PDB file of C-alpha atoms in Angstrom:
ATOM      1  CA  MET A   1       0.001  -0.008  -0.031  1.00 34.00           C
ATOM      2  CA  LYS A   2       1.291   3.449  -0.890  1.00 36.00           C
ATOM      3  CA  LYS A   3       0.204   6.545   1.014  1.00 38.00           C
ATOM      4  CA  MET A   4       1.025   9.885  -0.357  1.00 37.00           C
ATOM      5  CA  PHE A   5       3.207  11.913   1.984  1.00 35.00           C
ATOM      6  CA  ALA A   6       4.497  15.378   1.318  1.00 37.00           C
ATOM      7  CA  VAL A   7       7.200  17.556   2.781  1.00 35.00           C
ATOM      8  CA  CYS A   8       5.749  20.920   1.637  1.00 34.00           C
ATOM      9  CA  ALA A   9       2.659  22.597   3.138  1.00 32.00           C
ATOM     10  CA  LEU A  10       2.354  24.910   0.156  1.00 34.00           C
ATOM     11  CA  LEU A  11       0.029  22.628  -1.791  1.00 35.00           C
ATOM     12  CA  ALA A  12      -2.655  23.009   0.843  1.00 33.00           C
ATOM     13  CA  LEU A  13      -3.408  26.168  -1.157  1.00 32.00           C
ATOM     14  CA  CYS A  14      -4.500  24.089  -4.100  1.00 32.00           C
ATOM     15  CA  ALA A  15      -7.863  23.529  -2.370  1.00 34.00           C
ATOM     16  CA  LEU A  16      -8.626  27.273  -2.574  1.00 34.00           C
ATOM     17  CA  ASN A  17     -10.135  28.444  -5.815  1.00 37.00           C
ATOM     18  CA  VAL A  18      -8.244  31.792  -5.888  1.00 40.00           C
ATOM     19  CA  PRO A  19      -8.908  33.877  -8.975  1.00 45.00           C
ATOM     20  CA  ALA A  20      -5.851  34.546 -10.973  1.00 46.00           C
ATOM     21  CA  ARG A  21      -4.797  38.155 -11.519  1.00 54.00           C
ATOM     22  CA  ALA A  22      -2.977  39.501 -14.550  1.00 54.00           C
ATOM     23  CA  GLY A  23       0.716  39.065 -14.036  1.00 60.00           C
ATOM     24  CA  GLN A  24       0.316  36.992 -10.964  1.00 68.00           C
ATOM     25  CA  PRO A  25       3.379  34.751 -10.652  1.00 76.00           C
ATOM     26  CA  VAL A  26       2.974  30.936 -10.973  1.00 89.00           C
ATOM     27  CA  VAL A  27       4.144  28.904  -7.991  1.00 91.00           C
ATOM     28  CA  GLU A  28       5.978  25.783  -9.233  1.00 92.00           C
ATOM     29  CA  VAL A  29       6.499  22.760  -6.989  1.00 91.00           C
ATOM     30  CA  ASN A  30       8.521  19.730  -7.947  1.00 93.00           C
ATOM     31  CA  VAL A  31       6.883  16.365  -7.085  1.00 94.00           C
ATOM     32  CA  GLY A  32       9.158  13.377  -6.934  1.00 93.00           C
ATOM     33  CA  PHE A  33       8.284   9.709  -6.690  1.00 91.00           C
ATOM     34  CA  GLY A  34       9.732   6.321  -7.492  1.00 87.00           C
ATOM     35  CA  PRO A  35       7.407   4.534  -9.920  1.00 88.00           C
ATOM     36  CA  THR A  36       7.150   5.293 -13.630  1.00 89.00           C
ATOM     37  CA  ILE A  37       4.670   7.747 -14.984  1.00 93.00           C
ATOM     38  CA  ASP A  38       2.696   5.114 -16.934  1.00 91.00           C
ATOM     39  CA  VAL A  39       1.634   2.951 -14.011  1.00 88.00           C
ATOM     40  CA  PRO A  40      -1.562   3.752 -12.082  1.00 88.00           C
ATOM     41  CA  TYR A  41       0.452   5.535  -9.379  1.00 88.00           C
ATOM     42  CA  GLY A  42       2.127   7.740 -11.797  1.00 92.00           C
ATOM     43  CA  ARG A  43      -1.148   8.438 -13.709  1.00 94.00           C
ATOM     44  CA  GLY A  44      -2.658   9.436 -10.380  1.00 92.00           C
ATOM     45  CA  HIS A  45       0.034  12.081 -10.058  1.00 94.00           C
ATOM     46  CA  VAL A  46      -0.721  13.363 -13.572  1.00 96.00           C
ATOM     47  CA  TYR A  47      -4.441  13.710 -12.523  1.00 95.00           C
ATOM     48  CA  TRP A  48      -3.415  15.429  -9.321  1.00 94.00           C
ATOM     49  CA  ALA A  49      -1.265  17.955 -11.193  1.00 96.00           C
ATOM     50  CA  LYS A  50      -4.151  18.645 -13.514  1.00 96.00           C
ATOM     51  CA  LEU A  51      -6.531  19.258 -10.599  1.00 95.00           C
ATOM     52  CA  VAL A  52      -4.109  21.604  -8.806  1.00 95.00           C
ATOM     53  CA  GLU A  53      -3.591  23.723 -11.875  1.00 95.00           C
ATOM     54  CA  GLU A  54      -7.371  23.869 -12.574  1.00 95.00           C
ATOM     55  CA  GLN A  55      -8.391  24.617  -8.949  1.00 95.00           C
ATOM     56  CA  SER A  56      -5.650  27.273  -8.553  1.00 94.00           C
ATOM     57  CA  ASN A  57      -6.593  28.882 -11.852  1.00 93.00           C
ATOM     58  CA  GLY A  58      -3.153  28.268 -13.145  1.00 93.00           C
ATOM     59  CA  THR A  59      -1.325  29.922 -10.250  1.00 94.00           C
ATOM     60  CA  ILE A  60       0.141  26.679  -8.901  1.00 93.00           C
ATOM     61  CA  ARG A  61       1.887  24.113 -11.161  1.00 94.00           C
ATOM     62  CA  LEU A  62       3.224  20.658 -10.139  1.00 95.00           C
ATOM     63  CA  ASN A  63       6.280  19.518 -12.097  1.00 96.00           C
ATOM     64  CA  LEU A  64       6.336  15.637 -11.940  1.00 96.00           C
ATOM     65  CA  PHE A  65       9.560  13.756 -11.577  1.00 95.00           C
ATOM     66  CA  PRO A  66       8.940   9.948 -11.712  1.00 94.00           C
ATOM     67  CA  ASN A  67      11.583   7.219 -11.497  1.00 90.00           C
ATOM     68  CA  ASP A  68      13.439   8.942  -8.676  1.00 89.00           C
ATOM     69  CA  GLN A  69      14.661  11.687 -11.042  1.00 92.00           C
ATOM     70  CA  LEU A  70      15.171  14.081  -8.113  1.00 91.00           C
ATOM     71  CA  GLY A  71      17.162  11.438  -6.252  1.00 88.00           C
ATOM     72  CA  SER A  72      16.257   8.650  -3.865  1.00 85.00           C
ATOM     73  CA  GLY A  73      13.320   9.237  -1.472  1.00 83.00           C
ATOM     74  CA  LYS A  74      15.802  10.057   1.290  1.00 81.00           C
ATOM     75  CA  ASP A  75      17.500  12.594  -1.052  1.00 86.00           C
ATOM     76  CA  GLN A  76      14.153  14.229  -1.841  1.00 87.00           C
ATOM     77  CA  ILE A  77      13.113  14.448   1.794  1.00 85.00           C
ATOM     78  CA  GLU A  78      16.352  16.115   2.571  1.00 84.00           C
ATOM     79  CA  GLN A  79      15.861  18.610  -0.219  1.00 85.00           C
ATOM     80  CA  ALA A  80      12.505  19.577   1.255  1.00 83.00           C
ATOM     81  CA  TRP A  81      13.928  19.776   4.672  1.00 80.00           C
ATOM     82  CA  MET A  82      16.526  22.251   3.410  1.00 83.00           C
ATOM     83  CA  GLY A  83      13.749  24.447   2.031  1.00 82.00           C
ATOM     84  CA  ASP A  84      13.490  23.456  -1.657  1.00 84.00           C
ATOM     85  CA  PRO A  85       9.922  23.552  -3.092  1.00 82.00           C
ATOM     86  CA  VAL A  86       9.737  19.735  -3.283  1.00 87.00           C
ATOM     87  CA  VAL A  87       7.013  17.219  -2.532  1.00 89.00           C
ATOM     88  CA  HIS A  88       7.955  13.627  -2.123  1.00 89.00           C
ATOM     89  CA  SER A  89       5.342  10.967  -2.603  1.00 87.00           C
ATOM     90  CA  THR A  90       6.105   7.951  -0.540  1.00 83.00           C
ATOM     91  CA  ASP A  91       4.939   5.570   2.238  1.00 81.00           C
ATOM     92  CA  THR A  92       5.351   6.186   5.958  1.00 82.00           C
ATOM     93  CA  ALA A  93       8.388   3.999   6.486  1.00 81.00           C
ATOM     94  CA  MET A  94      11.081   6.590   5.880  1.00 79.00           C
ATOM     95  CA  PHE A  95       9.525   8.934   8.354  1.00 83.00           C
ATOM     96  CA  ALA A  96      10.006   6.317  11.096  1.00 83.00           C
ATOM     97  CA  ASP A  97      13.667   6.665  10.443  1.00 77.00           C
ATOM     98  CA  LEU A  98      13.476  10.417  10.702  1.00 79.00           C
ATOM     99  CA  GLY A  99      12.207  10.759  14.240  1.00 83.00           C
ATOM    100  CA  VAL A 100       8.571   9.480  14.223  1.00 89.00           C
ATOM    101  CA  PRO A 101       9.212   5.825  15.024  1.00 88.00           C
ATOM    102  CA  ASP A 102       5.688   4.631  15.609  1.00 91.00           C
ATOM    103  CA  ILE A 103       4.527   5.557  12.220  1.00 90.00           C
ATOM    104  CA  GLY A 104       6.635   2.834  10.651  1.00 85.00           C
ATOM    105  CA  ILE A 105       4.203   0.151  11.897  1.00 87.00           C
ATOM    106  CA  LEU A 106       1.876   1.119   8.980  1.00 87.00           C
ATOM    107  CA  GLN A 107       4.300  -0.571   6.641  1.00 82.00           C
ATOM    108  CA  ALA A 108       4.467  -3.819   8.572  1.00 81.00           C
ATOM    109  CA  PRO A 109       3.343  -6.914   6.684  1.00 78.00           C
ATOM    110  CA  TYR A 110      -0.195  -8.137   7.151  1.00 78.00           C
ATOM    111  CA  LEU A 111      -1.199  -5.235   9.454  1.00 84.00           C
ATOM    112  CA  CYS A 112      -4.654  -4.879   7.863  1.00 86.00           C
ATOM    113  CA  GLU A 113      -6.774  -7.443   5.941  1.00 87.00           C
ATOM    114  CA  THR A 114      -8.864  -4.862   4.134  1.00 88.00           C
ATOM    115  CA  TRP A 115      -8.659  -1.348   2.788  1.00 87.00           C
ATOM    116  CA  GLU A 116     -11.607  -0.502   5.050  1.00 92.00           C
ATOM    117  CA  GLN A 117      -9.482  -1.428   8.047  1.00 92.00           C
ATOM    118  CA  MET A 118      -6.686   0.839   6.842  1.00 89.00           C
ATOM    119  CA  GLU A 119      -9.087   3.726   6.240  1.00 91.00           C
ATOM    120  CA  LYS A 120     -10.411   3.341   9.773  1.00 94.00           C
ATOM    121  CA  LEU A 121      -6.832   3.540  11.042  1.00 92.00           C
ATOM    122  CA  PHE A 122      -6.217   6.813   9.109  1.00 91.00           C
ATOM    123  CA  ALA A 123      -9.461   8.231  10.744  1.00 93.00           C
ATOM    124  CA  SER A 124      -8.247   7.500  14.162  1.00 95.00           C
ATOM    125  CA  ASP A 125      -6.952   9.787  16.900  1.00 97.00           C
ATOM    126  CA  TRP A 126      -3.594   7.828  16.746  1.00 95.00           C
ATOM    127  CA  TRP A 127      -3.093   8.893  13.118  1.00 94.00           C
ATOM    128  CA  LYS A 128      -3.929  12.466  13.878  1.00 95.00           C
ATOM    129  CA  GLY A 129      -1.209  12.358  16.567  1.00 96.00           C
ATOM    130  CA  GLN A 130       1.282  10.941  14.155  1.00 94.00           C
ATOM    131  CA  GLU A 131       0.493  13.774  11.676  1.00 93.00           C
ATOM    132  CA  LYS A 132       1.195  16.273  14.442  1.00 95.00           C
ATOM    133  CA  LEU A 133       4.446  14.673  15.194  1.00 94.00           C
ATOM    134  CA  LEU A 134       5.386  14.837  11.518  1.00 90.00           C
ATOM    135  CA  GLU A 135       4.531  18.499  11.460  1.00 91.00           C
ATOM    136  CA  GLU A 136       6.781  19.105  14.414  1.00 91.00           C
ATOM    137  CA  LYS A 137       9.569  17.566  12.356  1.00 86.00           C
ATOM    138  CA  GLY A 138       8.781  19.906   9.436  1.00 84.00           C
ATOM    139  CA  PHE A 139       6.689  17.523   7.333  1.00 86.00           C
ATOM    140  CA  LYS A 140       3.130  18.025   6.129  1.00 87.00           C
ATOM    141  CA  VAL A 141       0.846  15.169   4.994  1.00 88.00           C
ATOM    142  CA  ILE A 142      -1.223  16.172   1.995  1.00 86.00           C
ATOM    143  CA  ALA A 143      -3.092  12.940   1.559  1.00 84.00           C
ATOM    144  CA  SER A 144      -3.127   9.498   3.084  1.00 83.00           C
ATOM    145  CA  ASN A 145      -5.656   7.745   0.831  1.00 80.00           C
ATOM    146  CA  TRP A 146      -3.431   6.599  -2.013  1.00 78.00           C
ATOM    147  CA  ARG A 147      -3.599   2.852  -2.749  1.00 77.00           C
ATOM    148  CA  TYR A 148      -0.378   1.443  -4.180  1.00 74.00           C
ATOM    149  CA  GLY A 149      -1.866  -1.986  -4.614  1.00 70.00           C
ATOM    150  CA  ASP A 150      -0.474  -5.488  -4.149  1.00 71.00           C
ATOM    151  CA  ARG A 151       3.204  -6.348  -3.965  1.00 72.00           C
ATOM    152  CA  HIS A 152       4.659  -9.161  -6.059  1.00 77.00           C
ATOM    153  CA  THR A 153       7.828 -11.034  -5.683  1.00 81.00           C
ATOM    154  CA  LEU A 154       9.847 -11.583  -8.862  1.00 82.00           C
ATOM    155  CA  THR A 155      12.049 -14.608  -8.290  1.00 85.00           C
ATOM    156  CA  VAL A 156      13.401 -17.619 -10.142  1.00 86.00           C
ATOM    157  CA  LYS A 157      12.171 -19.946  -7.317  1.00 85.00           C
ATOM    158  CA  PRO A 158       8.403 -19.881  -6.635  1.00 88.00           C
ATOM    159  CA  VAL A 159       7.389 -18.138  -3.346  1.00 90.00           C
ATOM    160  CA  MET A 160       4.133 -19.536  -2.032  1.00 89.00           C
ATOM    161  CA  SER A 161       4.620 -18.777   1.655  1.00 87.00           C
ATOM    162  CA  PRO A 162       6.971 -16.586   3.811  1.00 86.00           C
ATOM    163  CA  LYS A 163       9.215 -19.652   4.528  1.00 90.00           C
ATOM    164  CA  ASP A 164      10.027 -19.772   0.780  1.00 92.00           C
ATOM    165  CA  MET A 165      11.783 -16.393   1.148  1.00 90.00           C
ATOM    166  CA  ALA A 166      14.460 -17.801   3.395  1.00 91.00           C
ATOM    167  CA  GLY A 167      17.911 -17.113   1.994  1.00 91.00           C
ATOM    168  CA  LEU A 168      16.596 -14.980  -0.938  1.00 92.00           C
ATOM    169  CA  LYS A 169      18.201 -11.621  -1.545  1.00 92.00           C
ATOM    170  CA  ILE A 170      15.257  -9.199  -1.825  1.00 90.00           C
ATOM    171  CA  ARG A 171      15.211  -5.542  -2.729  1.00 90.00           C
ATOM    172  CA  VAL A 172      13.404  -3.385  -0.178  1.00 88.00           C
ATOM    173  CA  PRO A 173      12.752   0.337   0.252  1.00 83.00           C
ATOM    174  CA  GLN A 174      15.445   2.289   2.136  1.00 81.00           C
ATOM    175  CA  SER A 175      13.809   1.940   5.534  1.00 82.00           C
ATOM    176  CA  MET A 176      14.496  -0.105   8.568  1.00 85.00           C
ATOM    177  CA  ILE A 177      10.891  -1.362   8.909  1.00 84.00           C
ATOM    178  CA  PHE A 178      11.169  -3.127   5.506  1.00 86.00           C
ATOM    179  CA  VAL A 179      14.688  -4.429   6.291  1.00 90.00           C
ATOM    180  CA  LYS A 180      13.620  -5.852   9.646  1.00 89.00           C
ATOM    181  CA  ALA A 181      10.304  -7.360   8.232  1.00 88.00           C
ATOM    182  CA  PHE A 182      12.143  -9.293   5.534  1.00 90.00           C
ATOM    183  CA  GLU A 183      14.946 -10.359   7.763  1.00 93.00           C
ATOM    184  CA  ALA A 184      12.361 -11.741  10.239  1.00 91.00           C
ATOM    185  CA  ILE A 185      11.264 -14.301   7.686  1.00 89.00           C
ATOM    186  CA  GLY A 186      14.805 -15.266   6.764  1.00 92.00           C
ATOM    187  CA  ALA A 187      15.428 -13.165   3.660  1.00 92.00           C
ATOM    188  CA  SER A 188      18.458 -11.119   2.913  1.00 93.00           C
ATOM    189  CA  ALA A 189      17.059  -7.578   2.642  1.00 92.00           C
ATOM    190  CA  THR A 190      18.848  -5.213   0.476  1.00 91.00           C
ATOM    191  CA  PRO A 191      17.768  -1.494   0.780  1.00 89.00           C
ATOM    192  CA  LEU A 192      17.707   0.168  -2.643  1.00 87.00           C
ATOM    193  CA  ALA A 193      16.019   3.209  -4.138  1.00 82.00           C
ATOM    194  CA  LEU A 194      13.267   2.212  -6.594  1.00 79.00           C
ATOM    195  CA  GLY A 195      14.958   4.338  -9.329  1.00 76.00           C
ATOM    196  CA  GLU A 196      18.071   2.226  -9.060  1.00 82.00           C
ATOM    197  CA  VAL A 197      16.438  -1.218  -9.284  1.00 81.00           C
ATOM    198  CA  TYR A 198      16.601  -1.770 -13.031  1.00 78.00           C
ATOM    199  CA  THR A 199      20.138  -0.834 -13.423  1.00 81.00           C
ATOM    200  CA  SER A 200      21.070  -2.966 -10.413  1.00 80.00           C
ATOM    201  CA  LEU A 201      19.366  -6.020 -11.859  1.00 77.00           C
TER     202      LEU A 201
END
């Protein structure tokens, strides 16, 4: 499951239908993410950029950078932390490593059985508390309702149960929660930015 997280509060303005004035400057924000533009996740970003431009009457523009073109997720988060107009679309795991440790549990395997259970979690007081902790660290959640979908394991040897992963070298996102989860079932977890996977293979 993929939740959209952002490191720039600026886009909260996109919900306001502010009339454009002649000569009004266009605010441009770079949006980086790991997947390609032609998968559902990428197409969702294209639609999001279209909505932002329409609802801001052209005063806010999202420049999309798929395939980790702006650097790895950690690189992009650091750029935003330094004040660059960057939004990074990612899951919660990286923020656990950046000082909000409990939020990492959302990326644990088999946490929820249905999307409805996950939505209930995001409506909880616990989640509101996690969002507040993120804001104290300088991060602003724009949306938490993005669904990244199922994960698949591409291997030579069939994987029918967790025990079949024992001894396999598995690429995982650059976060401790993913590393520990795969190590717990016996796999050799290798943290790697999504944009580097194809060249590494």
